Amino acid sequence: MTDYTPADITPAELQPAGIAASIPEGWAIDQATDPAQITDWDDRQAVALIPFEVIGGYPRNPAGRTGKIGRNLRKWGENQAADPIVVTGTAPGRRVLLIRRDDCGHWAIPGGMVDPGETAPAALIRELREETGVDLHDVEPVVLTRTYVDDPRNTDWAWITSTVALFQVPTPVDVAAGSDALDARWWPFDGIDQLRAAIHEADDQLYAPHEALLMQVPAPDPLSAP
C-alpha cells in the first residue's frame, strides 16, 4: 500500500507568525492554526452545504483526498462561496458576464466568499456589484445548485462549496471591473463549447473550477429566438 504524504500548502499569512495580521485584515476568519483547536464543529456541520465528517478534530473533505493539507482559505472545513451567473439574450446570441481574476488571469464567474453573518443571496448581489459594478438587487435569481467546487486551494481539511444562481437580464448592461477583477466582459454563451472557443480564440483561458458551474445553466431554447 502506498503511503499517503500530502503537502502542507498553508501560506505564511495563515501560519502562527502571520495569522494575527490576517484576522483584522479580514482575509482569515479562523485564528486557530490547527483544526483540532476548533470547538464549534457541530454548528459548522449543521449549516454546511455539503455534509462532512470530523474525525479526531480534523474535518474531512467530502470529495476525498486532495494530496494537500493545511489551509489556504479563510476557515477550516467548509468555506461557502456565492457565484452569480448573469446571462442575457436567447439562442442564438446569448451572452454571459465574466471577470478576469486577479490571481491567475483566467476568465471566471464573478463571485466570492460569503462573509460572517451574511446570507448567500446577499453575497450574490454584493460580489456581483463589487466585481463588475452591476447591481441586480431587483432581479430574482434562480438557484441552480449548491455544490462542492473543485478549487486549487482545497485541501483535505479546508475546501470551497458554492451557491450558484442564475440572473437573467434582458440586455447587456454596462460593466466595470472592480475588486479582485482585472477586467469584466460579456462573452458569447450559446453553450459551454462556444464559450471555451471564444476565450481560447482571444488567447485567454476559462477558469477551470467554474466550467462545471457554468454547465449548470440550462441550454437556451432555440424556439425563443426572434
One Martini backbone bead per residue (centre of mass of N, CA, C, O) as a GRO file, in nm:
protein
  226
    1MET     BB    1   0.096   0.036   0.024
    2THR     BB    2   0.069   0.363  -0.026
    3ASP     BB    3   0.177   0.638   0.098
    4TYR     BB    4   0.041   0.928   0.248
    5THR     BB    5   0.188   1.257   0.130
    6PRO     BB    6   0.090   1.543   0.197
    7ALA     BB    7   0.083   1.882   0.133
    8ASP     BB    8   0.156   2.186   0.284
    9ILE     BB    9  -0.026   2.504   0.185
   10THR     BB   10   0.027   2.701   0.401
   11PRO     BB   11   0.057   3.018   0.434
   12ALA     BB   12   0.208   3.265   0.609
   13GLU     BB   13  -0.067   3.413   0.688
   14LEU     BB   14  -0.158   3.118   0.844
   15GLN     BB   15   0.056   3.127   1.031
   16PRO     BB   16   0.144   3.210   1.342
   17ALA     BB   17   0.303   3.480   1.245
   18GLY     BB   18   0.043   3.583   1.043
   19ILE     BB   19  -0.253   3.567   1.165
   20ALA     BB   20  -0.285   3.839   1.322
   21ALA     BB   21  -0.306   4.010   1.050
   22SER     BB   22  -0.538   3.854   0.891
   23ILE     BB   23  -0.782   3.910   1.066
   24PRO     BB   24  -0.818   4.230   1.047
   25GLU     BB   25  -0.813   4.218   0.723
   26GLY     BB   26  -1.027   3.965   0.650
   27TRP     BB   27  -0.894   3.702   0.532
   28ALA     BB   28  -0.944   3.572   0.808
   29ILE     BB   29  -1.123   3.382   1.060
   30ASP     BB   30  -0.947   3.169   1.168
   31GLN     BB   31  -0.705   3.154   1.428
   32ALA     BB   32  -0.654   2.875   1.405
   33THR     BB   33  -0.368   2.651   1.314
   34ASP     BB   34  -0.562   2.409   1.413
   35PRO     BB   35  -0.845   2.221   1.378
   36ALA     BB   36  -0.839   2.095   1.675
   37GLN     BB   37  -0.919   2.392   1.802
   38ILE     BB   38  -1.197   2.358   1.723
   39THR     BB   39  -1.541   2.390   1.890
   40ASP     BB   40  -1.784   2.420   1.635
   41TRP     BB   41  -1.853   2.170   1.448
   42ASP     BB   42  -2.157   2.125   1.482
   43ASP     BB   43  -2.243   2.398   1.361
   44ARG     BB   44  -2.103   2.365   1.084
   45GLN     BB   45  -2.250   2.105   0.999
   46ALA     BB   46  -2.548   2.220   1.013
   47VAL     BB   47  -2.470   2.453   0.765
   48ALA     BB   48  -2.384   2.281   0.545
   49LEU     BB   49  -2.399   2.212   0.211
   50ILE     BB   50  -2.190   1.973   0.267
   51PRO     BB   51  -2.146   1.700   0.412
   52PHE     BB   52  -1.929   1.632   0.704
   53GLU     BB   53  -1.653   1.512   0.870
   54VAL     BB   54  -1.513   1.455   1.209
   55ILE     BB   55  -1.177   1.339   1.287
   56GLY     BB   56  -0.995   1.408   1.550
   57GLY     BB   57  -1.057   1.731   1.474
   58TYR     BB   58  -1.080   1.663   1.158
   59PRO     BB   59  -1.174   1.753   0.868
   60ARG     BB   60  -1.351   1.605   0.584
   61ASN     BB   61  -1.339   1.590   0.269
   62PRO     BB   62  -1.614   1.501   0.070
   63ALA     BB   63  -1.419   1.434  -0.196
   64GLY     BB   64  -1.155   1.372  -0.059
   65ARG     BB   65  -0.850   1.345  -0.148
   66THR     BB   66  -0.588   1.602  -0.248
   67GLY     BB   67  -0.270   1.611  -0.143
   68LYS     BB   68  -0.364   1.822   0.087
   69ILE     BB   69  -0.290   2.043   0.354
   70GLY     BB   70  -0.424   2.258   0.542
   71ARG     BB   71  -0.458   2.619   0.452
   72ASN     BB   72  -0.607   2.863   0.181
   73LEU     BB   73  -0.834   2.975   0.379
   74ARG     BB   74  -1.048   3.121   0.609
   75LYS     BB   75  -1.130   2.818   0.684
   76TRP     BB   76  -1.210   2.545   0.832
   77GLY     BB   77  -1.341   2.353   0.613
   78GLU     BB   78  -1.609   2.505   0.513
   79ASN     BB   79  -1.637   2.737   0.228
   80GLN     BB   80  -1.861   2.977   0.143
   81ALA     BB   81  -2.000   3.060  -0.167
   82ALA     BB   82  -2.085   3.302  -0.441
   83ASP     BB   83  -2.229   3.248  -0.781
   84PRO     BB   84  -2.304   3.470  -1.037
   85ILE     BB   85  -2.501   3.413  -1.328
   86VAL     BB   86  -2.498   3.625  -1.610
   87VAL     BB   87  -2.765   3.655  -1.852
   88THR     BB   88  -2.819   3.726  -2.208
   89GLY     BB   89  -3.048   3.627  -2.403
   90THR     BB   90  -3.071   3.411  -2.688
   91ALA     BB   91  -3.105   3.178  -2.914
   92PRO     BB   92  -2.897   3.326  -3.075
   93GLY     BB   93  -2.671   3.530  -2.856
   94ARG     BB   94  -2.586   3.454  -2.598
   95ARG     BB   95  -2.467   3.588  -2.275
   96VAL     BB   96  -2.183   3.627  -2.045
   97LEU     BB   97  -2.058   3.725  -1.731
   98LEU     BB   98  -1.712   3.808  -1.687
   99ILE     BB   99  -1.401   3.774  -1.512
  100ARG     BB  100  -1.075   3.873  -1.441
  101ARG     BB  101  -0.857   3.740  -1.253
  102ASP     BB  102  -0.595   3.843  -1.026
  103ASP     BB  103  -0.441   3.559  -0.972
  104CYS     BB  104  -0.449   3.417  -1.295
  105GLY     BB  105  -0.620   3.559  -1.551
  106HIS     BB  106  -0.885   3.424  -1.563
  107TRP     BB  107  -1.199   3.342  -1.665
  108ALA     BB  108  -1.492   3.421  -1.456
  109ILE     BB  109  -1.704   3.414  -1.215
  110PRO     BB  110  -1.858   3.626  -1.028
  111GLY     BB  111  -1.724   3.607  -0.690
  112GLY     BB  112  -1.745   3.471  -0.342
  113MET     BB  113  -1.740   3.501  -0.015
  114VAL     BB  114  -1.914   3.448   0.265
  115ASP     BB  115  -1.985   3.635   0.516
  116PRO     BB  116  -2.021   3.689   0.829
  117GLY     BB  117  -2.375   3.693   0.860
  118GLU     BB  118  -2.425   3.615   0.569
  119THR     BB  119  -2.601   3.558   0.291
  120ALA     BB  120  -2.608   3.423  -0.014
  121PRO     BB  121  -2.792   3.633  -0.157
  122ALA     BB  122  -2.622   3.878  -0.065
  123ALA     BB  123  -2.350   3.784  -0.189
  124LEU     BB  124  -2.431   3.785  -0.482
  125ILE     BB  125  -2.479   4.093  -0.501
  126ARG     BB  126  -2.214   4.200  -0.386
  127GLU     BB  127  -2.007   4.062  -0.575
  128LEU     BB  128  -2.117   4.175  -0.838
  129ARG     BB  129  -2.080   4.474  -0.768
  130GLU     BB  130  -1.771   4.470  -0.693
  131GLU     BB  131  -1.666   4.326  -0.979
  132THR     BB  132  -1.879   4.495  -1.207
  133GLY     BB  133  -2.108   4.721  -1.117
  134VAL     BB  134  -2.359   4.533  -1.083
  135ASP     BB  135  -2.711   4.584  -0.998
  136LEU     BB  136  -2.943   4.301  -0.893
  137HIS     BB  137  -3.156   4.340  -0.650
  138ASP     BB  138  -3.429   4.330  -0.858
  139VAL     BB  139  -3.340   4.033  -0.925
  140GLU     BB  140  -3.452   3.710  -0.962
  141PRO     BB  141  -3.302   3.430  -0.884
  142VAL     BB  142  -3.174   3.105  -0.982
  143VAL     BB  143  -3.106   2.821  -0.825
  144LEU     BB  144  -2.892   2.567  -0.944
  145THR     BB  145  -2.674   2.520  -0.700
  146ARG     BB  146  -2.522   2.321  -0.432
  147THR     BB  147  -2.162   2.298  -0.424
  148TYR     BB  148  -1.876   2.163  -0.501
  149VAL     BB  149  -1.544   2.301  -0.548
  150ASP     BB  150  -1.267   2.255  -0.773
  151ASP     BB  151  -1.025   2.394  -0.600
  152PRO     BB  152  -0.683   2.463  -0.561
  153ARG     BB  153  -0.722   2.532  -0.237
  154ASN     BB  154  -0.788   2.266  -0.161
  155THR     BB  155  -0.819   2.038   0.112
  156ASP     BB  156  -0.865   1.802   0.354
  157TRP     BB  157  -0.947   2.067   0.568
  158ALA     BB  158  -1.019   2.269   0.316
  159TRP     BB  159  -1.312   2.412   0.142
  160ILE     BB  160  -1.536   2.464  -0.140
  161THR     BB  161  -1.855   2.608  -0.164
  162SER     BB  162  -2.168   2.672  -0.361
  163THR     BB  163  -2.390   2.925  -0.463
  164VAL     BB  164  -2.568   2.894  -0.768
  165ALA     BB  165  -2.685   3.168  -0.977
  166LEU     BB  166  -2.940   3.291  -1.197
  167PHE     BB  167  -2.923   3.584  -1.408
  168GLN     BB  168  -3.173   3.752  -1.598
  169VAL     BB  169  -3.124   3.976  -1.871
  170PRO     BB  170  -3.232   4.155  -2.145
  171THR     BB  171  -2.959   4.326  -2.145
  172PRO     BB  172  -2.662   4.450  -2.171
  173VAL     BB  173  -2.468   4.583  -1.930
  174ASP     BB  174  -2.269   4.784  -1.780
  175VAL     BB  175  -1.917   4.737  -1.711
  176ALA     BB  176  -1.678   4.719  -1.419
  177ALA     BB  177  -1.399   4.662  -1.280
  178GLY     BB  178  -1.313   4.552  -0.959
  179SER     BB  179  -1.272   4.371  -0.716
  180ASP     BB  180  -1.066   4.104  -0.806
  181ALA     BB  181  -1.052   4.256  -1.097
  182LEU     BB  182  -0.923   4.323  -1.429
  183ASP     BB  183  -1.198   4.238  -1.574
  184ALA     BB  184  -1.503   4.293  -1.778
  185ARG     BB  185  -1.729   4.067  -1.973
  186TRP     BB  186  -1.895   3.976  -2.255
  187TRP     BB  187  -1.989   3.642  -2.362
  188PRO     BB  188  -2.040   3.391  -2.556
  189PHE     BB  189  -2.344   3.154  -2.467
  190ASP     BB  190  -2.480   2.892  -2.617
  191GLY     BB  191  -2.228   2.738  -2.487
  192ILE     BB  192  -1.949   2.600  -2.353
  193ASP     BB  193  -1.795   2.561  -2.620
  194GLN     BB  194  -1.818   2.852  -2.719
  195LEU     BB  195  -1.678   2.983  -2.481
  196ARG     BB  196  -1.408   2.844  -2.499
  197ALA     BB  197  -1.346   2.935  -2.792
  198ALA     BB  198  -1.353   3.242  -2.745
  199ILE     BB  199  -1.127   3.250  -2.533
  200HIS     BB  200  -0.911   3.108  -2.702
  201GLU     BB  201  -0.913   3.316  -2.941
  202ALA     BB  202  -0.811   3.540  -2.717
  203ASP     BB  203  -0.578   3.402  -2.555
  204ASP     BB  204  -0.736   3.253  -2.326
  205GLN     BB  205  -0.890   3.145  -2.003
  206LEU     BB  206  -1.084   2.926  -1.838
  207TYR     BB  207  -1.188   2.868  -1.528
  208ALA     BB  208  -1.199   2.549  -1.438
  209PRO     BB  209  -1.389   2.542  -1.174
  210HIS     BB  210  -1.636   2.688  -1.356
  211GLU     BB  211  -1.737   2.492  -1.570
  212ALA     BB  212  -1.941   2.324  -1.399
  213LEU     BB  213  -2.122   2.570  -1.330
  214LEU     BB  214  -2.196   2.659  -1.626
  215MET     BB  215  -2.334   2.374  -1.690
  216GLN     BB  216  -2.604   2.446  -1.518
  217VAL     BB  217  -2.703   2.598  -1.748
  218PRO     BB  218  -2.946   2.610  -1.943
  219ALA     BB  219  -3.032   2.566  -2.242
  220PRO     BB  220  -3.123   2.729  -2.499
  221ASP     BB  221  -3.415   2.831  -2.666
  222PRO     BB  222  -3.466   2.832  -3.003
  223LEU     BB  223  -3.778   2.923  -2.996
  224SER     BB  224  -3.700   3.219  -2.859
  225ALA     BB  225  -3.603   3.325  -3.104
  226PRO     BB  226  -3.648   3.586  -3.339
   0.00000   0.00000   0.00000
